[in-house]
């Protein structure tokens, strides 16, 4: 079946295709209205060495880096993603989903703190709360280990919580799936009706005529395999026998 034939079938069965396309459009509109737009805000923080460790660098923490800071950043990120931290953040007013992780391709103890939600203003506020909470948890870890203030690891904000940006990828995927599914089902229904119509019309074209289904048809089938059948018919009914018979019957 080529494209021309497909087009002809679609035109011939428009009364099946059109309702399917209308339902598809309604389904796509429903997905557009029911699936909300999500917004994402993200901040970038880094862990800095303690004041005591930066004395040799004139107190500049960016000149003093240690591998242990990256390990501490990983541990802090895991804690911020725990259930206890989620409960604390929720009580502080964080809405949506938050995530803390080591920054991709980071060359140091850099962390990404992000929040995703459907309310733009709430997402920004939640990311600000998450950033402050991360610094608070870092201090609590070290306080629990009785670390002196001069030896504590510090946190600095490299990129503050950014203006939330719309995340349309998931919504677009749902719209494409709904539209494609509805269109495919409409085509399937169209060609199904076309196949049923053709199947219903095809038996009448090959139905044998009444004269072919009687005695002559049976005799023809029986004589098909006998090579002497034609000879017997010729002898039994010679050409012109009907006319001769008529003259004989009428002669004195």
GROMACS .gro file of C-alpha atoms in nm:
model
  252
    1UNK     CA    1   0.000   0.000   0.000
    2UNK     CA    2   0.155   0.326  -0.116
    3UNK     CA    3   0.098   0.679   0.008
    4UNK     CA    4  -0.165   0.747  -0.257
    5UNK     CA    5  -0.370   0.448  -0.145
    6UNK     CA    6  -0.336   0.552   0.219
    7UNK     CA    7  -0.459   0.900   0.130
    8UNK     CA    8  -0.756   0.756  -0.059
    9UNK     CA    9  -0.851   0.538   0.235
   10UNK     CA   10  -0.829   0.836   0.470
   11UNK     CA   11  -1.052   1.043   0.242
   12UNK     CA   12  -1.301   0.759   0.197
   13UNK     CA   13  -1.325   0.688   0.572
   14UNK     CA   14  -1.311   1.047   0.689
   15UNK     CA   15  -1.610   0.987   0.916
   16UNK     CA   16  -1.387   0.754   1.123
   17UNK     CA   17  -1.066   0.956   1.106
   18UNK     CA   18  -1.215   1.296   1.190
   19UNK     CA   19  -1.367   1.199   1.529
   20UNK     CA   20  -1.040   1.031   1.621
   21UNK     CA   21  -0.844   1.345   1.543
   22UNK     CA   22  -1.088   1.556   1.743
   23UNK     CA   23  -1.051   1.323   2.041
   24UNK     CA   24  -0.672   1.344   2.001
   25UNK     CA   25  -0.686   1.724   2.006
   26UNK     CA   26  -0.902   1.716   2.320
   27UNK     CA   27  -0.664   1.471   2.487
   28UNK     CA   28  -0.363   1.688   2.403
   29UNK     CA   29  -0.538   1.997   2.539
   30UNK     CA   30  -0.623   1.811   2.860
   31UNK     CA   31  -0.259   1.711   2.906
   32UNK     CA   32  -0.153   2.071   2.845
   33UNK     CA   33  -0.392   2.196   3.113
   34UNK     CA   34  -0.348   1.917   3.369
   35UNK     CA   35   0.031   1.879   3.359
   36UNK     CA   36   0.170   2.189   3.534
   37UNK     CA   37   0.488   2.367   3.437
   38UNK     CA   38   0.776   2.296   3.676
   39UNK     CA   39   1.036   2.554   3.776
   40UNK     CA   40   1.391   2.495   3.894
   41UNK     CA   41   1.619   2.715   4.101
   42UNK     CA   42   1.981   2.628   4.175
   43UNK     CA   43   2.266   2.764   4.383
   44UNK     CA   44   2.634   2.670   4.389
   45UNK     CA   45   2.834   2.656   4.712
   46UNK     CA   46   3.185   2.547   4.796
   47UNK     CA   47   3.358   2.425   5.110
   48UNK     CA   48   3.658   2.623   5.231
   49UNK     CA   49   3.944   2.525   5.452
   50UNK     CA   50   3.957   2.639   5.815
   51UNK     CA   51   4.119   2.961   5.928
   52UNK     CA   52   4.394   2.764   6.098
   53UNK     CA   53   4.477   2.578   5.777
   54UNK     CA   54   4.500   2.897   5.572
   55UNK     CA   55   4.752   3.077   5.794
   56UNK     CA   56   5.033   2.971   5.564
   57UNK     CA   57   4.844   3.126   5.272
   58UNK     CA   58   4.791   3.463   5.442
   59UNK     CA   59   4.442   3.355   5.538
   60UNK     CA   60   4.323   3.306   5.176
   61UNK     CA   61   4.105   2.992   5.179
   62UNK     CA   62   4.095   2.968   4.798
   63UNK     CA   63   4.469   2.901   4.793
   64UNK     CA   64   4.437   2.613   5.037
   65UNK     CA   65   4.246   2.311   4.910
   66UNK     CA   66   4.246   1.955   5.039
   67UNK     CA   67   4.101   1.630   4.913
   68UNK     CA   68   3.918   1.591   5.242
   69UNK     CA   69   3.699   1.890   5.153
   70UNK     CA   70   3.554   1.700   4.853
   71UNK     CA   71   3.482   1.403   5.078
   72UNK     CA   72   3.309   1.633   5.326
   73UNK     CA   73   3.103   1.785   5.044
   74UNK     CA   74   2.988   1.438   4.937
   75UNK     CA   75   2.892   1.350   5.295
   76UNK     CA   76   2.702   1.676   5.338
   77UNK     CA   77   2.511   1.620   5.012
   78UNK     CA   78   2.406   1.274   5.126
   79UNK     CA   79   2.283   1.412   5.456
   80UNK     CA   80   2.082   1.688   5.286
   81UNK     CA   81   1.907   1.425   5.073
   82UNK     CA   82   1.814   1.207   5.372
   83UNK     CA   83   1.463   1.167   5.509
   84UNK     CA   84   1.549   1.355   5.830
   85UNK     CA   85   1.674   1.652   5.632
   86UNK     CA   86   1.361   1.645   5.416
   87UNK     CA   87   1.145   1.662   5.728
   88UNK     CA   88   1.348   1.952   5.869
   89UNK     CA   89   1.336   2.143   5.542
   90UNK     CA   90   0.962   2.089   5.512
   91UNK     CA   91   0.911   2.232   5.858
   92UNK     CA   92   1.119   2.533   5.755
   93UNK     CA   93   0.889   2.600   5.460
   94UNK     CA   94   1.062   2.421   5.171
   95UNK     CA   95   0.815   2.301   4.909
   96UNK     CA   96   0.874   2.088   4.602
   97UNK     CA   97   1.165   1.850   4.555
   98UNK     CA   98   1.515   1.946   4.658
   99UNK     CA   99   1.847   1.790   4.567
  100UNK     CA  100   2.206   1.836   4.681
  101UNK     CA  101   2.498   1.687   4.489
  102UNK     CA  102   2.858   1.739   4.387
  103UNK     CA  103   2.871   1.975   4.088
  104UNK     CA  104   2.931   1.804   3.754
  105UNK     CA  105   3.294   1.816   3.636
  106UNK     CA  106   3.390   1.996   3.956
  107UNK     CA  107   3.761   2.045   4.026
  108UNK     CA  108   3.699   2.106   4.393
  109UNK     CA  109   3.444   2.072   4.674
  110UNK     CA  110   3.164   2.245   4.482
  111UNK     CA  111   2.800   2.154   4.543
  112UNK     CA  112   2.476   2.219   4.359
  113UNK     CA  113   2.169   2.286   4.572
  114UNK     CA  114   1.849   2.286   4.367
  115UNK     CA  115   1.473   2.290   4.421
  116UNK     CA  116   1.201   2.196   4.168
  117UNK     CA  117   0.834   2.291   4.205
  118UNK     CA  118   0.531   2.436   4.031
  119UNK     CA  119   0.525   2.773   4.213
  120UNK     CA  120   0.797   3.007   4.087
  121UNK     CA  121   0.814   3.225   4.399
  122UNK     CA  122   0.802   2.926   4.634
  123UNK     CA  123   1.082   2.754   4.445
  124UNK     CA  124   1.313   3.053   4.482
  125UNK     CA  125   1.233   3.087   4.851
  126UNK     CA  126   1.286   2.715   4.907
  127UNK     CA  127   1.628   2.725   4.741
  128UNK     CA  128   1.733   3.011   4.965
  129UNK     CA  129   1.624   2.812   5.271
  130UNK     CA  130   1.810   2.505   5.144
  131UNK     CA  131   2.132   2.701   5.096
  132UNK     CA  132   2.122   2.837   5.451
  133UNK     CA  133   2.027   2.496   5.589
  134UNK     CA  134   2.329   2.335   5.418
  135UNK     CA  135   2.566   2.574   5.597
  136UNK     CA  136   2.387   2.508   5.925
  137UNK     CA  137   2.424   2.130   5.887
  138UNK     CA  138   2.795   2.168   5.808
  139UNK     CA  139   2.849   2.354   6.136
  140UNK     CA  140   2.642   2.098   6.328
  141UNK     CA  141   2.855   1.810   6.199
  142UNK     CA  142   3.172   1.971   6.325
  143UNK     CA  143   3.018   2.085   6.654
  144UNK     CA  144   2.917   1.728   6.726
  145UNK     CA  145   3.283   1.630   6.686
  146UNK     CA  146   3.397   1.912   6.918
  147UNK     CA  147   3.592   2.090   6.646
  148UNK     CA  148   3.725   2.427   6.756
  149UNK     CA  149   3.597   2.732   6.564
  150UNK     CA  150   3.937   2.808   6.411
  151UNK     CA  151   3.960   2.455   6.270
  152UNK     CA  152   3.609   2.433   6.127
  153UNK     CA  153   3.545   2.391   5.755
  154UNK     CA  154   3.349   2.681   5.616
  155UNK     CA  155   3.100   2.723   5.335
  156UNK     CA  156   3.085   3.003   5.079
  157UNK     CA  157   2.814   3.072   4.823
  158UNK     CA  158   2.959   3.093   4.475
  159UNK     CA  159   2.629   3.135   4.289
  160UNK     CA  160   2.325   3.245   4.492
  161UNK     CA  161   1.983   3.089   4.427
  162UNK     CA  162   1.897   3.173   4.069
  163UNK     CA  163   1.570   3.294   3.925
  164UNK     CA  164   1.356   2.984   3.864
  165UNK     CA  165   1.350   2.862   3.506
  166UNK     CA  166   1.066   2.666   3.346
  167UNK     CA  167   1.136   2.297   3.290
  168UNK     CA  168   0.925   2.213   2.984
  169UNK     CA  169   1.092   1.888   2.882
  170UNK     CA  170   0.862   1.655   3.078
  171UNK     CA  171   0.548   1.843   2.976
  172UNK     CA  172   0.653   1.841   2.611
  173UNK     CA  173   0.713   1.467   2.626
  174UNK     CA  174   0.362   1.408   2.760
  175UNK     CA  175   0.213   1.627   2.485
  176UNK     CA  176   0.401   1.441   2.212
  177UNK     CA  177   0.302   1.103   2.356
  178UNK     CA  178  -0.066   1.200   2.376
  179UNK     CA  179  -0.073   1.342   2.023
  180UNK     CA  180   0.115   1.051   1.867
  181UNK     CA  181  -0.094   0.789   2.047
  182UNK     CA  182  -0.422   0.951   1.946
  183UNK     CA  183  -0.315   0.989   1.582
  184UNK     CA  184  -0.197   0.627   1.557
  185UNK     CA  185  -0.519   0.495   1.710
  186UNK     CA  186  -0.723   0.707   1.469
  187UNK     CA  187  -0.537   0.560   1.172
  188UNK     CA  188  -0.576   0.207   1.308
  189UNK     CA  189  -0.952   0.258   1.345
  190UNK     CA  190  -0.975   0.403   0.992
  191UNK     CA  191  -0.797   0.111   0.825
  192UNK     CA  192  -0.983  -0.139   1.041
  193UNK     CA  193  -1.317  -0.007   0.910
  194UNK     CA  194  -1.179  -0.009   0.556
  195UNK     CA  195  -1.071  -0.372   0.591
  196UNK     CA  196  -1.411  -0.473   0.729
  197UNK     CA  197  -1.589  -0.301   0.438
  198UNK     CA  198  -1.369  -0.474   0.181
  199UNK     CA  199  -1.410  -0.812   0.346
  200UNK     CA  200  -1.787  -0.774   0.349
  201UNK     CA  201  -1.800  -0.683  -0.022
  202UNK     CA  202  -1.554  -0.944  -0.158
  203UNK     CA  203  -1.767  -1.270  -0.128
  204UNK     CA  204  -2.037  -1.141  -0.367
  205UNK     CA  205  -1.789  -1.097  -0.651
  206UNK     CA  206  -1.689  -1.467  -0.660
  207UNK     CA  207  -2.026  -1.623  -0.579
  208UNK     CA  208  -2.116  -1.881  -0.851
  209UNK     CA  209  -2.428  -1.823  -1.066
  210UNK     CA  210  -2.734  -2.042  -0.997
  211UNK     CA  211  -2.690  -2.227  -1.329
  212UNK     CA  212  -2.333  -2.318  -1.236
  213UNK     CA  213  -2.428  -2.480  -0.906
  214UNK     CA  214  -2.680  -2.735  -1.046
  215UNK     CA  215  -2.661  -3.067  -1.224
  216UNK     CA  216  -2.449  -2.940  -1.512
  217UNK     CA  217  -2.187  -2.815  -1.271
  218UNK     CA  218  -2.172  -3.151  -1.098
  219UNK     CA  219  -2.148  -3.331  -1.433
  220UNK     CA  220  -1.869  -3.103  -1.544
  221UNK     CA  221  -1.675  -3.179  -1.227
  222UNK     CA  222  -1.730  -3.550  -1.272
  223UNK     CA  223  -1.627  -3.546  -1.638
  224UNK     CA  224  -1.322  -3.328  -1.583
  225UNK     CA  225  -1.106  -3.628  -1.506
  226UNK     CA  226  -1.246  -3.858  -1.785
  227UNK     CA  227  -1.077  -3.810  -2.128
  228UNK     CA  228  -1.361  -3.999  -2.309
  229UNK     CA  229  -1.635  -3.773  -2.177
  230UNK     CA  230  -1.622  -3.541  -2.478
  231UNK     CA  231  -1.641  -3.838  -2.718
  232UNK     CA  232  -1.947  -3.981  -2.543
  233UNK     CA  233  -2.125  -3.647  -2.556
  234UNK     CA  234  -2.050  -3.615  -2.928
  235UNK     CA  235  -2.183  -3.962  -3.006
  236UNK     CA  236  -2.492  -3.921  -2.792
  237UNK     CA  237  -2.578  -3.577  -2.938
  238UNK     CA  238  -2.437  -3.548  -3.289
  239UNK     CA  239  -2.449  -3.211  -3.458
  240UNK     CA  240  -2.781  -3.144  -3.624
  241UNK     CA  241  -2.953  -3.430  -3.444
  242UNK     CA  242  -3.226  -3.201  -3.325
  243UNK     CA  243  -3.323  -3.101  -3.679
  244UNK     CA  244  -3.318  -3.459  -3.814
  245UNK     CA  245  -3.531  -3.577  -3.530
  246UNK     CA  246  -3.789  -3.315  -3.608
  247UNK     CA  247  -3.818  -3.416  -3.977
  248UNK     CA  248  -3.843  -3.784  -3.887
  249UNK     CA  249  -4.118  -3.717  -3.639
  250UNK     CA  250  -4.316  -3.519  -3.895
  251UNK     CA  251  -4.276  -3.758  -4.197
  252UNK     CA  252  -4.556  -4.010  -4.285
   0.00000   0.00000   0.00000
